[in-house]
Short mmCIF file of C-alpha atoms and ligand atoms in Angstrom, two decimals:
data_model
loop_
_atom_site.label_atom_id
_atom_site.label_comp_id
_atom_site.label_asym_id
_atom_site.label_seq_id
_atom_site.Cartn_x
_atom_site.Cartn_y
_atom_site.Cartn_z
CA MET E 1 47.94 -213.45 -48.11
CA SER E 2 44.28 -214.04 -47.33
CA GLN E 3 43.38 -215.71 -44.04
CA THR E 4 41.51 -219.01 -44.37
CA LEU E 5 38.62 -219.96 -42.13
CA ASP E 6 40.85 -222.50 -40.41
CA THR E 7 43.59 -219.93 -39.78
CA LEU E 8 41.09 -217.46 -38.39
CA ASN E 9 39.52 -219.98 -36.03
CA THR E 10 42.89 -221.37 -34.92
CA ARG E 11 44.51 -217.99 -34.30
CA PHE E 12 41.67 -215.77 -33.19
CA ALA E 13 38.57 -217.65 -31.96
CA LEU E 14 37.60 -216.99 -28.32
CA PRO E 15 35.69 -219.78 -26.57
CA HIS E 16 31.92 -219.14 -26.36
CA THR E 17 32.55 -215.58 -27.58
CA LEU E 18 34.06 -215.38 -31.08
CA VAL E 19 33.93 -217.83 -33.96
CA PHE E 20 34.49 -217.41 -37.69
CA SER E 21 32.00 -218.75 -40.22
CA GLU E 22 31.77 -218.75 -43.98
CA SER E 23 28.19 -219.27 -45.15
CA VAL E 24 29.40 -217.73 -48.42
CA PRO E 25 32.62 -219.50 -49.52
CA GLY E 26 35.60 -217.13 -49.39
CA TRP E 27 33.63 -214.52 -47.40
CA PRO E 28 34.57 -215.00 -43.72
CA VAL E 29 32.55 -213.41 -40.96
CA ALA E 30 33.46 -212.92 -37.28
CA GLU E 31 30.46 -213.93 -35.14
CA ILE E 32 30.52 -212.35 -31.68
CA THR E 33 28.25 -213.36 -28.82
CA THR E 34 28.76 -212.05 -25.28
CA PRO E 35 26.43 -211.20 -22.39
CA LEU E 36 26.76 -207.56 -23.54
CA ALA E 37 25.89 -207.89 -27.22
CA SER E 38 25.97 -209.90 -30.41
CA ALA E 39 27.56 -208.71 -33.64
CA ARG E 40 28.83 -209.92 -37.01
CA VAL E 41 31.79 -208.41 -38.84
CA ALA E 42 32.83 -209.45 -42.37
CA LEU E 43 36.52 -209.41 -43.25
CA HIS E 44 35.54 -208.18 -46.72
CA GLY E 45 35.38 -204.45 -46.26
CA ALA E 46 35.95 -204.74 -42.46
CA HIS E 47 32.20 -204.46 -42.65
CA VAL E 48 30.10 -204.50 -39.48
CA LEU E 49 26.95 -206.40 -40.53
CA SER E 50 25.01 -206.41 -37.27
CA TRP E 51 25.08 -205.25 -33.68
CA GLN E 52 22.45 -205.96 -31.07
CA PRO E 53 23.15 -204.88 -27.49
CA ALA E 54 21.61 -207.07 -24.75
CA GLY E 55 17.94 -206.39 -24.14
CA GLN E 56 17.54 -204.33 -27.36
CA GLN E 57 16.26 -204.91 -30.86
CA PRO E 58 18.94 -204.93 -33.63
CA VAL E 59 20.46 -201.50 -34.21
CA ILE E 60 22.31 -201.97 -37.52
CA TRP E 61 20.23 -202.57 -40.65
CA VAL E 62 21.03 -204.80 -43.65
CA SER E 63 18.80 -205.23 -46.71
CA GLN E 64 17.01 -208.52 -47.36
CA ALA E 65 18.31 -208.18 -50.93
CA ALA E 66 21.95 -207.42 -50.04
CA PHE E 67 24.75 -209.14 -51.94
CA PHE E 68 27.33 -211.01 -49.89
CA GLU E 69 30.01 -211.63 -52.49
CA PRO E 70 33.71 -210.87 -52.87
CA GLY E 71 34.08 -207.63 -54.82
CA LYS E 72 30.55 -206.29 -54.15
CA PRO E 73 29.54 -203.78 -51.48
CA VAL E 74 26.91 -204.83 -48.92
CA ARG E 75 23.68 -202.81 -48.81
CA GLY E 76 23.55 -202.10 -45.11
CA GLY E 77 25.79 -202.51 -42.09
CA VAL E 78 28.64 -200.03 -41.84
CA PRO E 79 30.50 -199.74 -45.16
CA VAL E 80 33.90 -198.06 -44.79
CA CYS E 81 34.16 -195.41 -47.51
CA TRP E 82 37.81 -194.49 -48.05
CA PRO E 83 39.98 -192.79 -49.40
CA TRP E 84 37.16 -190.84 -50.95
CA PHE E 85 33.52 -190.37 -50.07
CA GLY E 86 30.98 -190.14 -52.91
CA ALA E 87 31.75 -189.87 -56.57
CA VAL E 88 35.15 -189.30 -58.19
CA PRO E 89 35.08 -189.22 -62.00
CA GLY E 90 36.16 -192.54 -63.50
CA LYS E 91 36.39 -194.29 -60.11
CA THR E 92 34.09 -196.45 -58.01
CA LEU E 93 31.70 -194.67 -55.66
CA HIS E 94 32.92 -194.34 -52.06
CA GLY E 95 36.49 -195.54 -52.61
CA PHE E 96 37.76 -199.08 -52.86
CA VAL E 97 38.30 -200.53 -49.38
CA ARG E 98 34.68 -201.53 -48.77
CA THR E 99 35.07 -204.31 -51.34
CA MET E 100 38.56 -205.47 -50.40
CA LEU E 101 39.51 -208.34 -48.11
CA TRP E 102 41.06 -206.95 -44.91
CA GLN E 103 43.39 -208.86 -42.57
CA LEU E 104 42.37 -209.58 -39.01
CA ARG E 105 45.29 -208.32 -36.89
CA SER E 106 43.98 -209.19 -33.43
CA ALA E 107 40.87 -210.23 -31.52
CA GLU E 108 40.59 -209.83 -27.76
CA GLN E 109 38.09 -209.54 -24.98
CA ASP E 110 38.80 -206.58 -22.71
CA ALA E 111 38.43 -206.42 -18.92
CA GLY E 112 34.88 -205.11 -19.28
CA GLY E 113 33.81 -208.02 -21.51
CA GLN E 114 33.82 -206.10 -24.79
CA VAL E 115 35.22 -207.83 -27.87
CA VAL E 116 37.83 -205.78 -29.72
CA LEU E 117 38.69 -206.66 -33.33
CA ARG E 118 41.56 -204.96 -35.15
CA LEU E 119 41.38 -205.19 -38.95
CA GLY E 120 43.95 -203.77 -41.30
CA LEU E 121 44.77 -203.06 -44.91
CA THR E 122 47.92 -201.70 -46.53
CA ASP E 123 48.65 -200.50 -50.04
CA ASP E 124 49.66 -203.06 -52.66
CA ALA E 125 49.75 -203.27 -56.45
CA THR E 126 45.91 -203.44 -56.60
CA THR E 127 45.38 -200.30 -54.53
CA ARG E 128 48.27 -198.48 -56.25
CA ALA E 129 46.56 -199.07 -59.59
CA VAL E 130 43.52 -197.05 -58.45
CA TRP E 131 45.12 -194.69 -55.92
CA ASP E 132 48.86 -194.29 -56.08
CA HIS E 133 49.66 -193.70 -52.40
CA ALA E 134 51.29 -195.63 -49.57
CA PHE E 135 49.08 -196.14 -46.52
CA ASP E 136 48.19 -198.32 -43.57
CA LEU E 137 44.53 -198.40 -42.65
CA GLU E 138 43.21 -199.93 -39.46
CA LEU E 139 39.66 -200.32 -38.19
CA VAL E 140 39.19 -201.16 -34.52
CA VAL E 141 35.69 -202.46 -33.78
CA THR E 142 34.69 -202.59 -30.10
CA VAL E 143 31.54 -204.58 -29.44
CA GLY E 144 29.76 -204.16 -26.13
CA LEU E 145 26.73 -202.31 -24.81
CA THR E 146 27.99 -199.60 -27.16
CA LEU E 147 29.55 -200.14 -30.59
CA THR E 148 32.68 -198.15 -31.43
CA LEU E 149 34.40 -198.02 -34.79
CA ALA E 150 37.75 -196.22 -35.02
CA LEU E 151 39.35 -195.91 -38.45
CA THR E 152 43.00 -194.86 -38.40
CA THR E 153 44.79 -193.78 -41.55
CA ARG E 154 48.58 -193.80 -41.39
CA ASN E 155 50.47 -192.04 -44.14
CA THR E 156 53.39 -194.40 -44.82
CA GLY E 157 54.49 -192.47 -47.90
CA ASP E 158 56.68 -189.41 -48.25
CA ALA E 159 54.11 -186.89 -49.52
CA PRO E 160 50.97 -185.51 -47.81
CA LEU E 161 47.76 -187.54 -48.27
CA SER E 162 44.37 -185.95 -48.78
CA ILE E 163 41.32 -188.10 -48.07
CA THR E 164 37.58 -187.97 -47.59
CA GLN E 165 35.93 -190.83 -45.71
CA ALA E 166 32.82 -192.20 -44.03
CA LEU E 167 31.59 -194.79 -41.59
CA HIS E 168 28.43 -195.15 -43.69
CA THR E 169 26.19 -196.41 -40.88
CA TYR E 170 22.78 -197.94 -41.74
CA LEU E 171 20.46 -197.83 -38.71
CA CYS E 172 17.21 -199.74 -38.18
CA THR E 173 14.11 -197.67 -37.68
CA ALA E 174 10.55 -198.86 -37.18
CA ASP E 175 9.06 -196.20 -39.49
CA ILE E 176 11.11 -193.57 -41.32
CA THR E 177 8.16 -191.17 -41.43
CA GLN E 178 8.18 -191.06 -37.63
CA THR E 179 11.97 -190.74 -37.34
CA THR E 180 13.95 -187.56 -36.67
CA VAL E 181 17.62 -186.69 -36.30
CA GLN E 182 18.54 -184.12 -33.66
CA GLY E 183 21.86 -182.31 -33.32
CA LEU E 184 22.13 -180.62 -36.71
CA ASP E 185 19.91 -177.55 -36.17
CA GLY E 186 21.59 -174.50 -37.73
CA THR E 187 24.23 -176.59 -39.53
CA PRO E 188 24.99 -175.88 -43.21
CA TYR E 189 24.65 -178.76 -45.64
CA LEU E 190 25.22 -179.65 -49.27
CA ASP E 191 21.99 -181.09 -50.66
CA LYS E 192 22.74 -183.81 -53.22
CA VAL E 193 19.03 -183.95 -54.12
CA GLN E 194 19.29 -180.29 -55.22
CA ALA E 195 22.57 -180.56 -57.19
CA PHE E 196 24.62 -179.94 -54.03
CA ALA E 197 22.94 -176.61 -53.26
CA VAL E 198 24.21 -175.08 -50.01
CA CYS E 199 21.36 -175.04 -47.46
CA GLN E 200 20.99 -174.68 -43.70
CA GLN E 201 19.20 -177.07 -41.34
CA SER E 202 16.37 -175.63 -39.36
CA GLY E 203 15.20 -177.75 -36.42
CA ASP E 204 15.37 -181.55 -36.46
CA VAL E 205 15.91 -183.52 -39.68
CA THR E 206 12.64 -185.18 -40.74
CA PHE E 207 11.95 -187.52 -43.67
CA SER E 208 9.25 -187.13 -46.32
CA GLY E 209 11.20 -187.77 -49.53
CA GLU E 210 14.67 -188.60 -50.84
CA THR E 211 17.20 -187.15 -48.40
CA ASP E 212 20.92 -187.03 -49.20
CA ARG E 213 22.84 -184.34 -47.33
CA ILE E 214 26.40 -183.64 -46.32
CA TYR E 215 26.29 -181.55 -43.14
CA THR E 216 29.60 -179.72 -42.98
CA ASP E 217 31.74 -178.30 -40.20
CA THR E 218 29.93 -180.20 -37.45
CA THR E 219 31.36 -182.28 -34.63
CA ALA E 220 28.00 -182.65 -32.86
CA ASP E 221 26.47 -185.92 -31.70
CA SER E 222 23.43 -187.09 -33.65
CA LEU E 223 20.40 -188.32 -31.76
CA ILE E 224 18.07 -190.48 -33.81
CA GLN E 225 14.55 -190.55 -32.42
CA ASP E 226 12.66 -193.59 -33.66
CA GLY E 227 9.14 -192.48 -32.74
CA ALA E 228 7.34 -195.68 -33.74
CA SER E 229 9.44 -197.92 -31.51
CA ARG E 230 10.10 -195.20 -28.91
CA ARG E 231 13.82 -195.80 -29.14
CA SER E 232 16.68 -193.28 -29.30
CA ILE E 233 20.11 -193.96 -30.76
CA ARG E 234 23.06 -191.66 -30.15
CA ILE E 235 26.07 -191.41 -32.44
CA SER E 236 28.97 -189.52 -30.93
CA LYS E 237 32.08 -188.95 -32.98
CA GLN E 238 35.71 -187.92 -33.01
CA GLY E 239 37.98 -186.78 -35.81
CA SER E 240 34.91 -186.04 -37.92
CA ALA E 241 33.84 -182.66 -39.31
CA SER E 242 30.88 -183.84 -41.41
CA THR E 243 27.73 -185.89 -40.92
CA VAL E 244 25.82 -187.39 -43.85
CA VAL E 245 22.12 -188.19 -43.60
CA TRP E 246 20.64 -190.40 -46.31
CA ASN E 247 17.41 -192.16 -47.19
CA PRO E 248 16.71 -193.09 -50.83
CA TRP E 249 12.92 -193.03 -50.50
CA VAL E 250 10.56 -194.70 -53.00
CA GLU E 251 11.89 -193.94 -56.49
CA LYS E 252 15.62 -194.28 -55.82
CA GLU E 253 15.01 -197.51 -53.90
CA LYS E 254 13.49 -198.99 -57.08
CA THR E 255 16.76 -198.38 -58.96
CA MET E 256 18.77 -200.44 -56.47
CA ALA E 257 19.03 -204.15 -57.22
CA ASP E 258 20.19 -204.81 -53.68
CA MET E 259 17.22 -203.25 -51.93
CA ALA E 260 13.82 -204.93 -51.50
CA PRO E 261 10.55 -203.06 -52.16
CA GLY E 262 9.51 -200.79 -49.32
CA GLU E 263 12.75 -201.20 -47.36
CA HIS E 264 13.48 -197.46 -47.34
CA ARG E 265 10.86 -197.26 -44.57
CA GLN E 266 12.99 -199.42 -42.26
CA PHE E 267 16.34 -197.60 -42.19
CA LEU E 268 18.24 -194.36 -42.36
CA CYS E 269 21.94 -193.66 -42.72
CA VAL E 270 23.61 -191.24 -40.30
CA GLU E 271 27.23 -191.28 -41.35
CA THR E 272 30.32 -190.16 -39.47
CA CYS E 273 32.44 -188.52 -42.14
CA ASN E 274 34.99 -186.11 -43.39
CA ALA E 275 33.33 -185.30 -46.70
CA GLY E 276 33.11 -182.54 -49.32
CA PRO E 277 34.98 -179.47 -48.03
CA ASP E 278 35.98 -181.32 -44.82
CA ALA E 279 38.74 -183.37 -46.50
CA VAL E 280 41.62 -184.33 -44.22
CA THR E 281 45.31 -183.93 -45.08
CA ILE E 282 47.79 -186.22 -43.34
CA ALA E 283 51.51 -185.46 -43.38
CA PRO E 284 54.06 -188.25 -43.98
CA ALA E 285 54.40 -190.62 -40.99
CA MET E 286 51.34 -189.05 -39.33
CA THR E 287 47.95 -190.60 -38.56
CA HIS E 288 44.33 -189.53 -38.45
CA THR E 289 41.52 -191.35 -36.62
CA LEU E 290 37.83 -191.10 -37.49
CA ALA E 291 35.67 -192.66 -34.77
CA ALA E 292 31.99 -193.21 -34.03
CA THR E 293 30.34 -194.61 -30.92
CA ILE E 294 26.76 -195.82 -31.23
CA SER E 295 24.55 -196.36 -28.21
CA VAL E 296 20.89 -196.96 -27.47
CA VAL E 297 19.85 -194.31 -24.98
O1 LIG V 1 25.96 -191.44 -48.28
C1 LIG V 1 24.92 -191.22 -49.14
C2 LIG V 1 25.28 -191.77 -50.51
O2 LIG V 1 26.46 -191.16 -50.98
C3 LIG V 1 24.09 -191.56 -51.43
O3 LIG V 1 24.31 -190.58 -52.40
C4 LIG V 1 23.75 -192.92 -51.93
O4 LIG V 1 23.82 -193.16 -53.23
C5 LIG V 1 24.46 -193.83 -50.97
O5 LIG V 1 25.55 -193.16 -50.43
C6 LIG V 1 24.73 -195.26 -51.30
O6 LIG V 1 25.82 -195.47 -52.11
P1 LIG V 1 26.12 -196.92 -52.67
O7 LIG V 1 27.36 -196.79 -53.50
O8 LIG V 1 26.32 -197.81 -51.48
O9 LIG V 1 24.91 -197.32 -53.47
#
């Protein structure tokens, strides 16, 4: 049963801290404002739309041309890609949970003033029609001076589950041509721009054209250096063996109806994943948690 705006505000609102709004009918958003940070999280897709720690510029990027509609993914924020990352023949790209309405399970403020939202989704006839497995999926979003997303998959069926997944994080940058990603030097990657050729990173990742890479077998933090605004963002992760780095650049951007001209200059995706060969298998009754913590350093 979907949660109405009234239900959400009655059960979960926190005075001066958390309120639910619906500027698009049927598309509720949790609006968080605390002395530590502000953030917005849509129940559709359990999709973090923004996060701005106190004293900083916004960290999470969303396109000016993004669609905010039931059933459509949002261009920007942190789409949850699950139970597969990327393309699977005959199925939607990046799984199906980023366009589904999740349930809010709890909303609390912890002792340190962070707001903690727990959103969940379980299998039903709709999910069984596209992926015939029993599961419970929960995303815990912790909003404070850092932003943490922890995605737990519970196998509630009686056979092993195999998944790939991503916290497909879009980050603001002042100028992509002056942006680098540190932490992946020496790491092998599958280059989607070169038909998934196996390559190896040498030095920092820099951007001068379409970039779409699955770095495999890496648990390292990523450090994004935004040279033009002199800001650094760290993404540390747990339960993740792959990192995806993506920017569509000029030509690919033009093919996307939900991206405005020139926007590729303002963002990059550094995604906390288990992708390609780093698929995860979960035994019956067991869980797996994929987590990312983002901080401005
Ligand atoms: O994570 C990178 C990627 O898989 C790219 O190949 C790119 O197409 C992107 O995700 C966006 O996918 P979307 O389905 O949101 O258009």
